[in-house]
Amino acid sequence: MALKSLLLGSAAGLIAVGGAQAADLPVKAKAVEYVKICSLYGAGFYYIPGTDTCIKLGGYLRAEVALNTNSVYTGNYSGVAGAHNALSNYYTMRAREDLNIDTRTATEYGVVRTFFDATFSWTSGGYSGSGTTAYDSNNPAGTGSGQVAGGALGVYYAFIQFAGFTMGKAVSQFSAPWTNYPGNNFDGLVGGGGTVTGVNQFTYTADFGQGITASFSAQDQVAYYQAGINNLGAPGGFGYGTSNIGGSRSPDLVAMLRVDQAWGLFQASVAAHENHAGYNTGAGEFSGRASDKWGWAGQLALSIKNIPTGAGDTINVQGVYTNGATRYNIQDLAGGAGAWTTYSGTGVAGAYQSLGIAFAPDAVYAPGGDLQLVETWGMRGGFTHNWDPYWNTGIYGAYAAVRYNGASKTLMCGVGGVGGTVRAALGAAGLTNCDPDYNIAQLGVITRWTPVKNLTFSADFTYTRLDQKYSGVTGAGANAAVGKPVAAYELKDQDTYQLLLRAQRNW
């Protein structure tokens, strides 16, 4: 009995102790949702913890190589690329990471949105010079013979949107929704405005419903919309003078009307551009300056979706006219198409090679005279066909015409074969026709393969032709920086071509 009592007492004690220990054990807490999905603005948004602001991160990583050019990715129109000799690159490579941050907050006044997009790029450079060459790096912090220690940072977009206003660096309201790319990867198409990298602006957009919107914008002209005001009285290549732009005065004024529907869209854009020159000579204020003159540009754009050739097929086309506002046609990434110095072979006896020259500033003038605005018109378009969910092919083209007025041609080419800055620079004896007008034609084809979602491989081939109006032979083609010797050069139309191979992973 004594033993039984002892055992029962011990068991009771153990149960009591065990119960007390169980009571001390922590209760499993409910899982905390650290990242909450925000479904207000589409897929990919999350609430920033502790706030009512939604955020979305995105971007891409791109690896690419451009063949037969010194840039990624425009044409080989000038410099060592246009020389087509031992200094010209057969290939140029680039790796790029893009990061964008989109935030949105619902308020009693509507949604407040901020958007930021930046690129981190590493691009191979090239060499220029004769006898001794120098590395012209595309990246900062170069250290010696091609040993580049840094990369390049580009800020594409940084803007705030609120109550219909857009403030900051965004795509120009003048540009079509596809900016420079109606169906291509090639950056340098002429025939319309671009600014795929954004332009500083203050814009108001009115939404009338039924897919109809209108925007009114004041945008910075300095970075991307000044093609040059050439002072023909200053020394410059081939008699075109030197650009002589004064300080900023007025931003470009832009108006745009767009209709978005299930079938596609239609857009009409206009822009006013002030041309403000600097002083005429090194004497500064004593030398005077040409009076300001306003230029303008107009553009129509049309996109047609889901055409009968196949699901998802599209046609994008646009046409543009400019007068004293050249960059709205020959956009900033196609800037080389507004400044040609390209060499190739010749069939003229006694000539060393052929040379194509062409320039498209906003205006030209002689000291003491008025600004003479340069006129252009152009178009571009692309058709994309989807073979299946994985493959598509696009064909695209562009055209631009550059025209100088009669007063400009008199200043540059003289009258009756006598006088003129260009005629003097090229050499009157060998020049059989002096005319600064020119045309550019471009044609390309691109094929894309997307084996899995958000991973695309593409090959893009582009052909460009310069139809210039000079003829004869000149001795002005020598350029030691690109290895061109003193010799006779035939003035002739030029053809260039490039191929871009790209792999891109979007996220």
Tab-separated table of N, CA, C and O in Angstrom, residues 166-257:
chain	number	residue	atom	x	y	z
A	166	THR	N	2.023	65.411	-66.714
A	166	THR	CA	3.260	64.624	-66.731
A	166	THR	C	4.417	65.602	-66.593
A	166	THR	O	4.541	66.532	-67.396
A	167	MET	N	5.248	65.386	-65.578
A	167	MET	CA	6.353	66.299	-65.279
A	167	MET	C	7.637	65.502	-65.137
A	167	MET	O	7.733	64.632	-64.276
A	168	GLY	N	8.618	65.778	-66.018
A	168	GLY	CA	9.887	65.069	-65.952
A	168	GLY	C	10.293	64.539	-67.309
A	168	GLY	O	9.859	65.027	-68.366
A	169	LYS	N	11.112	63.512	-67.306
A	169	LYS	CA	11.712	62.961	-68.526
A	169	LYS	C	10.877	61.774	-68.997
A	169	LYS	O	10.854	60.712	-68.358
A	170	ALA	N	10.188	61.953	-70.110
A	170	ALA	CA	9.312	60.927	-70.667
A	170	ALA	C	9.364	61.017	-72.185
A	170	ALA	O	9.947	61.944	-72.756
A	171	VAL	N	8.747	60.049	-72.867
A	171	VAL	CA	8.689	60.067	-74.330
A	171	VAL	C	7.955	61.321	-74.780
A	171	VAL	O	6.931	61.715	-74.216
A	172	SER	N	8.469	61.978	-75.815
A	172	SER	CA	7.843	63.180	-76.347
A	172	SER	C	6.413	62.901	-76.785
A	172	SER	O	6.109	61.852	-77.366
A	173	GLN	N	5.528	63.857	-76.538
A	173	GLN	CA	4.143	63.724	-76.978
A	173	GLN	C	4.037	63.776	-78.503
A	173	GLN	O	3.027	63.349	-79.065
A	174	PHE	N	5.063	64.279	-79.163
A	174	PHE	CA	5.084	64.303	-80.626
A	174	PHE	C	5.255	62.901	-81.197
A	174	PHE	O	4.737	62.590	-82.276
A	175	SER	N	5.967	62.043	-80.501
A	175	SER	CA	6.338	60.728	-81.021
A	175	SER	C	5.131	59.812	-81.150
A	175	SER	O	4.175	59.881	-80.363
A	176	ALA	N	5.190	58.923	-82.141
A	176	ALA	CA	4.207	57.848	-82.237
A	176	ALA	C	4.432	56.866	-81.092
A	176	ALA	O	5.520	56.814	-80.512
A	177	PRO	N	3.427	56.060	-80.734
A	177	PRO	CA	3.593	55.130	-79.611
A	177	PRO	C	4.757	54.163	-79.782
A	177	PRO	O	5.322	53.693	-78.795
A	178	TRP	N	5.141	53.857	-81.016
A	178	TRP	CA	6.266	52.933	-81.235
A	178	TRP	C	7.598	53.693	-81.333
A	178	TRP	O	8.620	53.101	-81.650
A	179	THR	N	7.602	54.987	-81.044
A	179	THR	CA	8.781	55.857	-81.094
A	179	THR	C	9.562	55.620	-82.389
A	179	THR	O	9.058	55.920	-83.461
A	180	ASN	N	10.787	55.050	-82.297
A	180	ASN	CA	11.633	54.863	-83.482
A	180	ASN	C	11.473	53.487	-84.123
A	180	ASN	O	12.210	53.165	-85.050
A	181	TYR	N	10.521	52.688	-83.644
A	181	TYR	CA	10.526	51.260	-83.976
A	181	TYR	C	9.164	50.782	-84.492
A	181	TYR	O	8.421	50.103	-83.774
A	182	PRO	N	8.821	51.093	-85.742
A	182	PRO	CA	7.560	50.587	-86.289
A	182	PRO	C	7.562	49.080	-86.512
A	182	PRO	O	6.492	48.485	-86.677
A	183	GLY	N	8.748	48.465	-86.495
A	183	GLY	CA	8.825	47.013	-86.636
A	183	GLY	C	10.246	46.515	-86.578
A	183	GLY	O	10.544	45.420	-87.058
A	184	ASN	N	11.147	47.283	-85.996
A	184	ASN	CA	12.587	47.051	-86.105
A	184	ASN	C	13.272	47.145	-84.752
A	184	ASN	O	12.703	47.640	-83.775
A	185	ASN	N	14.548	46.711	-84.706
A	185	ASN	CA	15.441	46.992	-83.583
A	185	ASN	C	16.450	48.090	-83.920
A	185	ASN	O	17.034	48.685	-83.024
A	186	PHE	N	16.692	48.328	-85.203
A	186	PHE	CA	17.626	49.347	-85.661
A	186	PHE	C	17.211	50.706	-85.114
A	186	PHE	O	16.061	51.132	-85.262
A	187	ASP	N	18.161	51.425	-84.456
A	187	ASP	CA	17.831	52.683	-83.801
A	187	ASP	C	17.706	53.859	-84.759
A	187	ASP	O	17.058	54.858	-84.432
A	188	GLY	N	18.341	53.785	-85.926
A	188	GLY	CA	18.574	54.978	-86.718
A	188	GLY	C	17.621	55.245	-87.855
A	188	GLY	O	18.015	55.875	-88.846
A	189	LEU	N	16.355	54.816	-87.765
A	189	LEU	CA	15.424	55.101	-88.847
A	189	LEU	C	15.095	56.592	-88.899
A	189	LEU	O	14.797	57.211	-87.879
A	190	VAL	N	15.115	57.160	-90.100
A	190	VAL	CA	14.635	58.518	-90.315
A	190	VAL	C	13.122	58.467	-90.498
A	190	VAL	O	12.506	57.420	-90.441
A	191	GLY	N	12.508	59.632	-90.712
A	191	GLY	CA	11.093	59.647	-91.049
A	191	GLY	C	10.155	59.898	-89.896
A	191	GLY	O	8.955	59.627	-90.010
A	192	GLY	N	10.644	60.436	-88.771
A	192	GLY	CA	9.743	60.737	-87.667
A	192	GLY	C	10.472	61.032	-86.379
A	192	GLY	O	11.658	60.749	-86.238
A	193	GLY	N	9.755	61.626	-85.432
A	193	GLY	CA	10.319	61.913	-84.119
A	193	GLY	C	10.573	60.643	-83.335
A	193	GLY	O	10.010	59.587	-83.625
A	194	GLY	N	11.416	60.731	-82.326
A	194	GLY	CA	11.779	59.536	-81.563
A	194	GLY	C	11.805	59.764	-80.075
A	194	GLY	O	10.825	59.638	-79.384
A	195	THR	N	12.951	60.118	-79.546
A	195	THR	CA	13.230	60.274	-78.106
A	195	THR	C	12.799	59.059	-77.315
A	195	THR	O	12.103	59.172	-76.320
A	196	VAL	N	13.223	57.870	-77.766
A	196	VAL	CA	12.946	56.662	-76.995
A	196	VAL	C	13.602	56.737	-75.624
A	196	VAL	O	13.178	56.059	-74.688
A	197	THR	N	14.623	57.583	-75.478
A	197	THR	CA	15.296	57.750	-74.197
A	197	THR	C	14.673	58.857	-73.349
A	197	THR	O	15.179	59.172	-72.282
A	198	GLY	N	13.564	59.463	-73.818
A	198	GLY	CA	12.862	60.453	-73.027
A	198	GLY	C	13.389	61.861	-73.185
A	198	GLY	O	14.552	62.077	-73.539
A	199	VAL	N	12.526	62.846	-72.921
A	199	VAL	CA	12.885	64.257	-72.983
A	199	VAL	C	12.172	64.966	-71.833
A	199	VAL	O	11.021	64.660	-71.513
A	200	ASN	N	12.845	65.914	-71.193
A	200	ASN	CA	12.218	66.665	-70.107
A	200	ASN	C	11.045	67.475	-70.638
A	200	ASN	O	11.158	68.150	-71.667
A	201	GLN	N	9.929	67.443	-69.911
A	201	GLN	CA	8.710	68.078	-70.399
A	201	GLN	C	7.759	68.403	-69.269
A	201	GLN	O	7.842	67.847	-68.169
A	202	PHE	N	6.837	69.329	-69.564
A	202	PHE	CA	5.692	69.603	-68.704
A	202	PHE	C	4.471	69.486	-69.593
A	202	PHE	O	4.283	70.282	-70.513
A	203	THR	N	3.621	68.485	-69.336
A	203	THR	CA	2.557	68.103	-70.260
A	203	THR	C	1.233	67.979	-69.531
A	203	THR	O	1.183	67.483	-68.398
A	204	TYR	N	0.171	68.408	-70.192
A	204	TYR	CA	-1.182	68.119	-69.708
A	204	TYR	C	-1.899	67.282	-70.753
A	204	TYR	O	-1.891	67.611	-71.948
A	205	THR	N	-2.523	66.187	-70.321
A	205	THR	CA	-3.268	65.300	-71.207
A	205	THR	C	-4.731	65.285	-70.786
A	205	THR	O	-5.046	65.009	-69.623
A	206	ALA	N	-5.615	65.599	-71.727
A	206	ALA	CA	-7.056	65.564	-71.492
A	206	ALA	C	-7.629	64.287	-72.096
A	206	ALA	O	-7.336	63.956	-73.252
A	207	ASP	N	-8.428	63.568	-71.316
A	207	ASP	CA	-9.058	62.324	-71.762
A	207	ASP	C	-10.535	62.597	-72.013
A	207	ASP	O	-11.298	62.893	-71.089
A	208	PHE	N	-10.959	62.511	-73.279
A	208	PHE	CA	-12.334	62.804	-73.650
A	208	PHE	C	-13.218	61.554	-73.676
A	208	PHE	O	-14.401	61.646	-74.016
A	209	GLY	N	-12.660	60.382	-73.318
A	209	GLY	CA	-13.410	59.147	-73.371
A	209	GLY	C	-13.449	58.563	-74.767
A	209	GLY	O	-13.018	59.187	-75.745
A	210	GLN	N	-13.927	57.345	-74.889
A	210	GLN	CA	-14.019	56.651	-76.176
A	210	GLN	C	-12.663	56.524	-76.857
A	210	GLN	O	-12.574	56.470	-78.078
A	211	GLY	N	-11.577	56.517	-76.051
A	211	GLY	CA	-10.232	56.343	-76.599
A	211	GLY	C	-9.634	57.594	-77.205
A	211	GLY	O	-8.613	57.509	-77.896
A	212	ILE	N	-10.239	58.759	-76.957
A	212	ILE	CA	-9.750	60.013	-77.548
A	212	ILE	C	-9.032	60.827	-76.473
A	212	ILE	O	-9.597	61.125	-75.418
A	213	THR	N	-7.779	61.193	-76.741
A	213	THR	CA	-6.993	62.000	-75.819
A	213	THR	C	-6.283	63.112	-76.589
A	213	THR	O	-6.036	63.002	-77.791
A	214	ALA	N	-5.962	64.181	-75.871
A	214	ALA	CA	-5.195	65.280	-76.445
A	214	ALA	C	-4.166	65.726	-75.421
A	214	ALA	O	-4.457	65.785	-74.220
A	215	SER	N	-2.959	66.034	-75.886
A	215	SER	CA	-1.876	66.461	-74.995
A	215	SER	C	-1.309	67.787	-75.483
A	215	SER	O	-1.209	68.032	-76.687
A	216	PHE	N	-0.926	68.613	-74.511
A	216	PHE	CA	-0.275	69.891	-74.777
A	216	PHE	C	0.981	69.937	-73.916
A	216	PHE	O	0.913	69.724	-72.711
A	217	SER	N	2.130	70.218	-74.554
A	217	SER	CA	3.400	69.991	-73.877
A	217	SER	C	4.393	71.095	-74.180
A	217	SER	O	4.443	71.634	-75.290
A	218	ALA	N	5.202	71.428	-73.171
A	218	ALA	CA	6.401	72.245	-73.347
A	218	ALA	C	7.583	71.338	-73.037
A	218	ALA	O	7.705	70.831	-71.915
A	219	GLN	N	8.447	71.063	-74.024
A	219	GLN	CA	9.525	70.106	-73.836
A	219	GLN	C	10.874	70.726	-74.154
A	219	GLN	O	10.994	71.603	-75.014
A	220	ASP	N	11.886	70.261	-73.436
A	220	ASP	CA	13.249	70.752	-73.604
A	220	ASP	C	13.747	70.455	-75.017
A	220	ASP	O	13.669	69.325	-75.479
A	221	GLN	N	14.255	71.458	-75.697
A	221	GLN	CA	14.789	71.244	-77.041
A	221	GLN	C	16.289	71.011	-77.059
A	221	GLN	O	16.836	70.555	-78.058
A	222	VAL	N	16.971	71.305	-75.947
A	222	VAL	CA	18.427	71.385	-75.972
A	222	VAL	C	19.080	70.019	-76.208
A	222	VAL	O	19.970	69.872	-77.040
A	223	ALA	N	18.652	69.007	-75.484
A	223	ALA	CA	19.362	67.733	-75.523
A	223	ALA	C	19.136	66.957	-76.820
A	223	ALA	O	20.054	66.351	-77.361
A	224	TYR	N	17.899	66.967	-77.348
A	224	TYR	CA	17.567	66.056	-78.441
A	224	TYR	C	16.979	66.716	-79.676
A	224	TYR	O	16.791	66.058	-80.693
A	225	TYR	N	16.642	68.004	-79.616
A	225	TYR	CA	15.891	68.597	-80.716
A	225	TYR	C	16.601	69.768	-81.386
A	225	TYR	O	15.964	70.567	-82.067
A	226	GLN	N	17.904	69.871	-81.238
A	226	GLN	CA	18.680	70.877	-81.932
A	226	GLN	C	19.615	70.205	-82.926
A	226	GLN	O	20.551	69.502	-82.534
A	227	ALA	N	19.337	70.385	-84.212
A	227	ALA	CA	20.180	69.782	-85.250
A	227	ALA	C	21.324	70.694	-85.658
A	227	ALA	O	22.206	70.277	-86.394
A	228	GLY	N	21.309	71.955	-85.189
A	228	GLY	CA	22.391	72.881	-85.498
A	228	GLY	C	21.903	74.116	-86.229
A	228	GLY	O	20.966	74.066	-87.030
A	229	ILE	N	22.519	75.266	-85.915
A	229	ILE	CA	22.333	76.511	-86.667
A	229	ILE	C	23.707	76.845	-87.225
A	229	ILE	O	24.574	77.342	-86.511
A	230	ASN	N	23.939	76.539	-88.479
A	230	ASN	CA	25.283	76.603	-89.039
A	230	ASN	C	25.638	78.006	-89.515
A	230	ASN	O	24.978	78.561	-90.399
A	231	ASN	N	26.708	78.547	-88.927
A	231	ASN	CA	27.264	79.838	-89.324
A	231	ASN	C	28.216	79.598	-90.494
A	231	ASN	O	29.326	79.075	-90.311
A	232	LEU	N	27.809	79.968	-91.697
A	232	LEU	CA	28.617	79.706	-92.884
A	232	LEU	C	29.857	80.582	-92.952
A	232	LEU	O	30.758	80.326	-93.754
A	233	GLY	N	29.920	81.598	-92.097
A	233	GLY	CA	31.109	82.438	-92.057
A	233	GLY	C	32.209	81.889	-91.185
A	233	GLY	O	33.326	82.429	-91.160
A	234	ALA	N	31.942	80.809	-90.461
A	234	ALA	CA	32.944	80.181	-89.599
A	234	ALA	C	33.549	78.982	-90.311
A	234	ALA	O	32.879	78.306	-91.100
A	235	PRO	N	34.829	78.675	-90.052
A	235	PRO	CA	35.437	77.501	-90.685
A	235	PRO	C	34.681	76.225	-90.294
A	235	PRO	O	34.283	76.055	-89.138
A	236	GLY	N	34.482	75.359	-91.254
A	236	GLY	CA	33.778	74.115	-90.985
A	236	GLY	C	33.956	73.148	-92.124
A	236	GLY	O	34.344	73.518	-93.239
A	237	GLY	N	33.669	71.891	-91.862
A	237	GLY	CA	33.866	70.850	-92.849
A	237	GLY	C	33.080	71.072	-94.121
A	237	GLY	O	31.870	71.318	-94.095
A	238	PHE	N	33.765	71.032	-95.263
A	238	PHE	CA	33.178	71.071	-96.603
A	238	PHE	C	32.384	72.354	-96.866
A	238	PHE	O	31.497	72.377	-97.723
A	239	GLY	N	32.643	73.407	-96.107
A	239	GLY	CA	31.983	74.677	-96.348
A	239	GLY	C	30.624	74.827	-95.705
A	239	GLY	O	29.912	75.816	-95.972
A	240	TYR	N	30.242	73.862	-94.870
A	240	TYR	CA	28.953	73.948	-94.187
A	240	TYR	C	29.017	74.809	-92.929
A	240	TYR	O	28.008	74.960	-92.235
A	241	GLY	N	30.167	75.365	-92.613
A	241	GLY	CA	30.305	76.206	-91.441
A	241	GLY	C	30.299	75.406	-90.156
A	241	GLY	O	30.477	74.185	-90.152
A	242	THR	N	30.056	76.105	-89.053
A	242	THR	CA	30.068	75.495	-87.724
A	242	THR	C	28.781	75.853	-87.003
A	242	THR	O	28.304	76.986	-87.101
A	243	SER	N	28.229	74.894	-86.277
A	243	SER	CA	26.994	75.167	-85.541
A	243	SER	C	27.215	76.266	-84.510
A	243	SER	O	28.223	76.277	-83.798
A	244	ASN	N	26.266	77.187	-84.426
A	244	ASN	CA	26.402	78.363	-83.577
A	244	ASN	C	25.065	78.630	-82.886
A	244	ASN	O	24.319	79.530	-83.271
A	245	ILE	N	24.756	77.827	-81.866
A	245	ILE	CA	23.486	77.917	-81.155
A	245	ILE	C	23.676	78.736	-79.887
A	245	ILE	O	24.641	78.533	-79.146
A	246	GLY	N	22.757	79.643	-79.630
A	246	GLY	CA	22.789	80.428	-78.413
A	246	GLY	C	22.140	79.698	-77.251
A	246	GLY	O	21.705	78.543	-77.368
A	247	GLY	N	22.077	80.372	-76.106
A	247	GLY	CA	21.470	79.773	-74.921
A	247	GLY	C	19.983	79.514	-75.103
A	247	GLY	O	19.318	80.090	-75.976
A	248	SER	N	19.433	78.640	-74.269
A	248	SER	CA	18.031	78.264	-74.401
A	248	SER	C	17.122	79.468	-74.178
A	248	SER	O	17.386	80.320	-73.323
A	249	ARG	N	16.072	79.553	-74.968
A	249	ARG	CA	15.079	80.604	-74.824
A	249	ARG	C	13.704	80.001	-74.548
A	249	ARG	O	13.176	80.117	-73.478
A	250	SER	N	13.136	79.366	-75.535
A	250	SER	CA	11.814	78.770	-75.363
A	250	SER	C	11.900	77.259	-75.527
A	250	SER	O	12.605	76.769	-76.410
A	251	PRO	N	11.169	76.509	-74.700
A	251	PRO	CA	11.067	75.071	-74.985
A	251	PRO	C	10.248	74.859	-76.251
A	251	PRO	O	9.536	75.766	-76.711
A	252	ASP	N	10.349	73.681	-76.822
A	252	ASP	CA	9.488	73.337	-77.944
A	252	ASP	C	8.059	73.168	-77.444
A	252	ASP	O	7.821	72.589	-76.371
A	253	LEU	N	7.102	73.657	-78.221
A	253	LEU	CA	5.684	73.585	-77.861
A	253	LEU	C	5.023	72.528	-78.737
A	253	LEU	O	5.090	72.602	-79.970
A	254	VAL	N	4.402	71.540	-78.092
A	254	VAL	CA	3.886	70.367	-78.794
A	254	VAL	C	2.404	70.186	-78.480
A	254	VAL	O	1.979	70.362	-77.332
A	255	ALA	N	1.621	69.823	-79.505
A	255	ALA	CA	0.220	69.447	-79.325
A	255	ALA	C	-0.004	68.120	-80.050
A	255	ALA	O	0.562	67.886	-81.128
A	256	MET	N	-0.800	67.251	-79.437
A	256	MET	CA	-1.024	65.919	-79.998
A	256	MET	C	-2.470	65.494	-79.768
A	256	MET	O	-3.022	65.715	-78.688
A	257	LEU	N	-3.086	64.887	-80.778
A	257	LEU	CA	-4.421	64.301	-80.684
A	257	LEU	C	-4.322	62.837	-81.078
A	257	LEU	O	-3.753	62.511	-82.123
